[in-house]
GROMACS .gro file of C-alpha atoms in nm:
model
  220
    1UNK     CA    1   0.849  -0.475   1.911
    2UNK     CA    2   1.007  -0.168   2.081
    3UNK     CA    3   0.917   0.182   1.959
    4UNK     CA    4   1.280   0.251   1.863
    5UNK     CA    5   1.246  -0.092   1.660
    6UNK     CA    6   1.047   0.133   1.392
    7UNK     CA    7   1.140   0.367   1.149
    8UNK     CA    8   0.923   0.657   0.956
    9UNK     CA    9   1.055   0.794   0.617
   10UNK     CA   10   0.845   1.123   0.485
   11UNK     CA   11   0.888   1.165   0.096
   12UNK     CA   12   0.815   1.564   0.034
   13UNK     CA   13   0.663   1.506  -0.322
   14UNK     CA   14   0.703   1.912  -0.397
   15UNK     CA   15   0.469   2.040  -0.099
   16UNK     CA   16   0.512   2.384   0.007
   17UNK     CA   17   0.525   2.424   0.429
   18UNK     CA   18   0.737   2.184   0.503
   19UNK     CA   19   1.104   2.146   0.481
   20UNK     CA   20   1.356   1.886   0.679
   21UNK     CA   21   1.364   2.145   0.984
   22UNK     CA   22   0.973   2.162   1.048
   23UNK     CA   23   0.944   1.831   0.980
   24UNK     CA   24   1.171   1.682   1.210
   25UNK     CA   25   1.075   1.975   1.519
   26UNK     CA   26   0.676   1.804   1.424
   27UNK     CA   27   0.811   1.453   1.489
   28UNK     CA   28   0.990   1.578   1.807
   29UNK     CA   29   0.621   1.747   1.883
   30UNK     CA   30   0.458   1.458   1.916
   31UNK     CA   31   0.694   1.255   2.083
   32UNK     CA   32   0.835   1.048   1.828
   33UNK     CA   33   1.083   0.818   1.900
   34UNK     CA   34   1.103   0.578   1.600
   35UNK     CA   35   1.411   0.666   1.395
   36UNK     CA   36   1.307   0.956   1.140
   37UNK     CA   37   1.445   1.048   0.804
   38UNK     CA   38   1.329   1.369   0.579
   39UNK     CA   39   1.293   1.343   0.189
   40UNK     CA   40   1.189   1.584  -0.078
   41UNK     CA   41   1.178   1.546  -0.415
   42UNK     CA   42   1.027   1.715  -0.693
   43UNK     CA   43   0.649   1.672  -0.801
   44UNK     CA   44   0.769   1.334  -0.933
   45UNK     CA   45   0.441   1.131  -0.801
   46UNK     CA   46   0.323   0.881  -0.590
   47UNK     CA   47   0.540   0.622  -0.703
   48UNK     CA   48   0.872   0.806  -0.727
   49UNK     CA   49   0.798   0.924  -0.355
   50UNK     CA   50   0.742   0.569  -0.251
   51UNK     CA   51   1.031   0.414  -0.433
   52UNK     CA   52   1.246   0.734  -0.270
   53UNK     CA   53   1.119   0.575   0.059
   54UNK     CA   54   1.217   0.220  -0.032
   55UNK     CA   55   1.579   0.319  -0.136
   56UNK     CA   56   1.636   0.496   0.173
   57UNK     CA   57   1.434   0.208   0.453
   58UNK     CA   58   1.666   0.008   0.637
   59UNK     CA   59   1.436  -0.240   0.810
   60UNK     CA   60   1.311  -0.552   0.727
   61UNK     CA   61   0.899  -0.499   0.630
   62UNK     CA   62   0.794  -0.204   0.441
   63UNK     CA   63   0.472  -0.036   0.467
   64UNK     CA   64   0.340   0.283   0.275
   65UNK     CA   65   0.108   0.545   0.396
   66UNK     CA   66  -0.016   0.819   0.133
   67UNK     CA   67  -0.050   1.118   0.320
   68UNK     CA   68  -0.439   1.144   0.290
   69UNK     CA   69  -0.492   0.777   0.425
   70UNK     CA   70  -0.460   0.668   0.827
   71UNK     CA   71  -0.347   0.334   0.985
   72UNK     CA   72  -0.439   0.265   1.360
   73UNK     CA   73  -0.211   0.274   1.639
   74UNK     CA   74  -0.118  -0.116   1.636
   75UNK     CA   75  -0.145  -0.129   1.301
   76UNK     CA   76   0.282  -0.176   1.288
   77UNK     CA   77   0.280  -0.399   1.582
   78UNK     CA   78   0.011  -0.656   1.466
   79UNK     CA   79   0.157  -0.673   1.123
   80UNK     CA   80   0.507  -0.733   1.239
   81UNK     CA   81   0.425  -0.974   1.464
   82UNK     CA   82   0.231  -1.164   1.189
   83UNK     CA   83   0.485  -1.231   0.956
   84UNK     CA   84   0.792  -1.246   1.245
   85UNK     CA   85   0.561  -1.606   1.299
   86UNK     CA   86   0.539  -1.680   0.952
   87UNK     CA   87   0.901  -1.633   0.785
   88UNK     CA   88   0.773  -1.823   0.448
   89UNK     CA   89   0.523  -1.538   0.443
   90UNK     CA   90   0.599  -1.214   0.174
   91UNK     CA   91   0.370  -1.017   0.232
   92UNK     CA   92   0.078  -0.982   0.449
   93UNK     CA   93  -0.248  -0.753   0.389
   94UNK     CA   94  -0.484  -0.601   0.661
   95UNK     CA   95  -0.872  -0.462   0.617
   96UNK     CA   96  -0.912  -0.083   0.583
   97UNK     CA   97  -1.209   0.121   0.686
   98UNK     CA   98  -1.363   0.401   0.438
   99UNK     CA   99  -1.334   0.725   0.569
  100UNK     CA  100  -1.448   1.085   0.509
  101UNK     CA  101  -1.262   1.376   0.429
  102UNK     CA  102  -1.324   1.429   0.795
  103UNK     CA  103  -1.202   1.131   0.928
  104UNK     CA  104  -1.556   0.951   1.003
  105UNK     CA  105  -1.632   0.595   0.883
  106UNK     CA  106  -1.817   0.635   0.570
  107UNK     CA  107  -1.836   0.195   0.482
  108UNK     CA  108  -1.867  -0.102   0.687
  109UNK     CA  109  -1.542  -0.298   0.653
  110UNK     CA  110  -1.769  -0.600   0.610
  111UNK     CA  111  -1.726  -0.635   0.253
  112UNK     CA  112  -1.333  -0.645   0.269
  113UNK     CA  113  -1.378  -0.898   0.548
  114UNK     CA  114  -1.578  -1.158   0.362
  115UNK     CA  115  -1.312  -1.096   0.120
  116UNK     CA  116  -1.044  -1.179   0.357
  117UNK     CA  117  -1.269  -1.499   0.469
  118UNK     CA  118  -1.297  -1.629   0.086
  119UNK     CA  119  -0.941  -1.515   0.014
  120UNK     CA  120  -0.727  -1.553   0.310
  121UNK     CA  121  -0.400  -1.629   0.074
  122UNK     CA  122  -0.379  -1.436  -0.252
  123UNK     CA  123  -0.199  -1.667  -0.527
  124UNK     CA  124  -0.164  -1.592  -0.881
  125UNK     CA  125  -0.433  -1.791  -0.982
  126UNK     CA  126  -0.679  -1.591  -0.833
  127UNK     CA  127  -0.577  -1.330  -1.068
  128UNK     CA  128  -0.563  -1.550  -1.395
  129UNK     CA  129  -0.875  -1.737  -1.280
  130UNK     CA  130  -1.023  -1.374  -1.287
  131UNK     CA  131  -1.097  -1.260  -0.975
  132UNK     CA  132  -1.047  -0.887  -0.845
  133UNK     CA  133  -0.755  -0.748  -0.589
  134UNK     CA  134  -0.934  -0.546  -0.372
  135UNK     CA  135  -0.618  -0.485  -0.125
  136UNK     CA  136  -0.497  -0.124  -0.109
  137UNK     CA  137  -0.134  -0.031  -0.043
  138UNK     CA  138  -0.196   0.156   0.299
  139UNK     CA  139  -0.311  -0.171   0.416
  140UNK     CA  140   0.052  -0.424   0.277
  141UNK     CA  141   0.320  -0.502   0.474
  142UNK     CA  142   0.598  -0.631   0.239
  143UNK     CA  143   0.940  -0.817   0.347
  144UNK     CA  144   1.215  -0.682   0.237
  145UNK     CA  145   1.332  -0.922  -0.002
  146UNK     CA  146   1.010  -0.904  -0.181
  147UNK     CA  147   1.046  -0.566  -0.327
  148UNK     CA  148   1.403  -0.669  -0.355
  149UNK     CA  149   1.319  -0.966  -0.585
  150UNK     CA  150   1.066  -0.739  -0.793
  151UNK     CA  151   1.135  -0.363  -0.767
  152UNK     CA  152   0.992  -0.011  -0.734
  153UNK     CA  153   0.660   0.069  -0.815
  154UNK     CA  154   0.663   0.231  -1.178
  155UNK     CA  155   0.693   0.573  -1.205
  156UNK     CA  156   0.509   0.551  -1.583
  157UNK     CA  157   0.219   0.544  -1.383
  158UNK     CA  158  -0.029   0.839  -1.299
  159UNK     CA  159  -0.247   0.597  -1.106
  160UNK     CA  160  -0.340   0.236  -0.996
  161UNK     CA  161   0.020   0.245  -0.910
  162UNK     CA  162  -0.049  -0.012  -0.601
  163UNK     CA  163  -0.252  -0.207  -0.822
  164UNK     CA  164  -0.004  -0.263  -1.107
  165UNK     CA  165   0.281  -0.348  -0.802
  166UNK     CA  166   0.075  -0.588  -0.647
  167UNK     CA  167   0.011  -0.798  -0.932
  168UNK     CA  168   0.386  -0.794  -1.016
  169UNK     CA  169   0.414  -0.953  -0.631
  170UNK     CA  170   0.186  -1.191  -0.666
  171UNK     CA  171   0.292  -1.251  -1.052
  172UNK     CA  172   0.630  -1.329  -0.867
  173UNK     CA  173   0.488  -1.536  -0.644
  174UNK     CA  174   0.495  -1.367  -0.341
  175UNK     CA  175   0.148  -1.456  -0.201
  176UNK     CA  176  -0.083  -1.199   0.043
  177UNK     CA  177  -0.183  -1.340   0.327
  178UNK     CA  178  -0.451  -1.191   0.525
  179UNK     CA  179  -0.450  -1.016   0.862
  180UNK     CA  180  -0.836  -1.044   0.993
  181UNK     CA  181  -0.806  -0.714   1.176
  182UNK     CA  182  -0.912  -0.330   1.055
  183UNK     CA  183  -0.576  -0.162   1.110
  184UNK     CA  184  -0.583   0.106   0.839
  185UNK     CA  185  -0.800   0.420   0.768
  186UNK     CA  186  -0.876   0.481   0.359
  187UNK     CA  187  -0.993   0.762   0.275
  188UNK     CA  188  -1.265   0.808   0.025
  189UNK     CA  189  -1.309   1.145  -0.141
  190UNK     CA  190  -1.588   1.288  -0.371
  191UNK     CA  191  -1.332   1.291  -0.670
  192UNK     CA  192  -1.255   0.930  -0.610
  193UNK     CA  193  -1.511   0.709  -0.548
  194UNK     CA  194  -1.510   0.335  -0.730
  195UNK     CA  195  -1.662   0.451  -1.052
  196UNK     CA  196  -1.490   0.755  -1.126
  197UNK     CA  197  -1.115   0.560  -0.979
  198UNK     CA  198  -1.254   0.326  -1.248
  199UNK     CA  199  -1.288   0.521  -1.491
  200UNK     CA  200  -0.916   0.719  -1.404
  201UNK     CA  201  -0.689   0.370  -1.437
  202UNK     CA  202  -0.915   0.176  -1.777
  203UNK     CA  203  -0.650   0.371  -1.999
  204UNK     CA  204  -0.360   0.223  -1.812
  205UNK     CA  205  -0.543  -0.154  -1.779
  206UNK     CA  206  -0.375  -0.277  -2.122
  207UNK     CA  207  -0.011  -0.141  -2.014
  208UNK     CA  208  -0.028  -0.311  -1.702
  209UNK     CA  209  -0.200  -0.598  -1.836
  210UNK     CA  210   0.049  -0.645  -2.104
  211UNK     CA  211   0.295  -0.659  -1.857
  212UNK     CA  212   0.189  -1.015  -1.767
  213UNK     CA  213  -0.038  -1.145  -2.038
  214UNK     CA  214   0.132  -1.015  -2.367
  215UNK     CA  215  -0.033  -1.271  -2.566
  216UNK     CA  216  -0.405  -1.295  -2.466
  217UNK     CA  217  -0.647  -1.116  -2.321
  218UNK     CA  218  -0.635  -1.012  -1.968
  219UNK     CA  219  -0.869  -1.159  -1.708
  220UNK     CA  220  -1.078  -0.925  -1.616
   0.00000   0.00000   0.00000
């Protein structure tokens, strides 16, 4: 798929430094030639900012990059080529590698890729059969007329945003299929590491939760 194929949408959630004019002369910097657009709005959150994005992408996948995370160079190509040979497909889902705060691998991906080997379509059932969704959004590619069919990502949320939209995907059963390749770049900081991110979303678990099991207890 040709460069110009692509477009990049930057969601200024509030951030001081950088306004429509630096950020387009910074895209122009680095020789960007994907079709850019400039949005800032104001300290609404990660979900606001991505469903700002949404609203304003014209293509037909979807992919969201928090601005601490990384993807690899062929990340785009890769995942657009898998699910241009798969049009039942909804979305697809790649393996990430833990970084640092400096950018150096901090995990082996080998845990997500055993994952991937158990799991190499996401259904439902894995959810209510109580199993966990260890996918992050920096590493989904969605077709358009899957967040069509089930929305934004809810802006109630103050965190495990991406998990609470990826159950509604799969809840609407758009299934993940996997991508056997490391093509993104997560980024693990001191503040967030599994216990403590833990910790962060249990008050938000029965919300979510009672989105899709309002009458028993949730899985897991």
């Amino acid at each position: 798929m040709p460069v110009t194929d692509y477009e990049v949408i930057v969601i200024n959630d509030g951030g001081a430094g950088l306004d429509a004019r630096r950020a387009r002369t910074m895209w122009k910097e680095v020789g960007g030639k994907a079709a850019f657009q400039y949005h800032r709005i104001s300290n609404k959150g990660l979900s606001a900012a991505v469903n700002r994005g949404l609203q304003s992408a014209r293509g037909e996948y979807y992919t969201v990059l928090p601005d601490d995370d990384e993807m690899e160079p062929k990340k785009l190509s890769v995942m657009c080529n898998f699910l241009d040979q798969r049009a039942a497909v909804s979305v697809a889902y790649c393996l990430p590698q833990y970084i640092d705060h400096q950018s150096e691998p901090i995990k082996s991906p080998a845990k997500f890729l055993a994952f991937q080997k158990k799991h190499p379509v996401l259904r439902w059932d894995h959810i209510v059969n109580g199993h966990g969704l260890v996918v992050h959004a920096t590493a989904t590619m969605y077709r358009r007329e899957a967040v069509a069919d089930v929305g934004g990502w809810d802006e109630k949320l103050p965190t495990a945003e991406e998990f609470e939209y990826h159950l509604r995907l799969l809840h609407g059963g758009h299934d993940f299929h996997a991508v056997p390749s490391v093509l993104t770049r997560y980024r693990l900081h001191q503040s967030n590491k599994s216990t403590d991110w833990r910790k962060k979303r249990k008050p938000y678990m029965p919300y979510i939760y009672g989105k899709f099991f309002p009458d028993k207890k949730a899985p897991h």
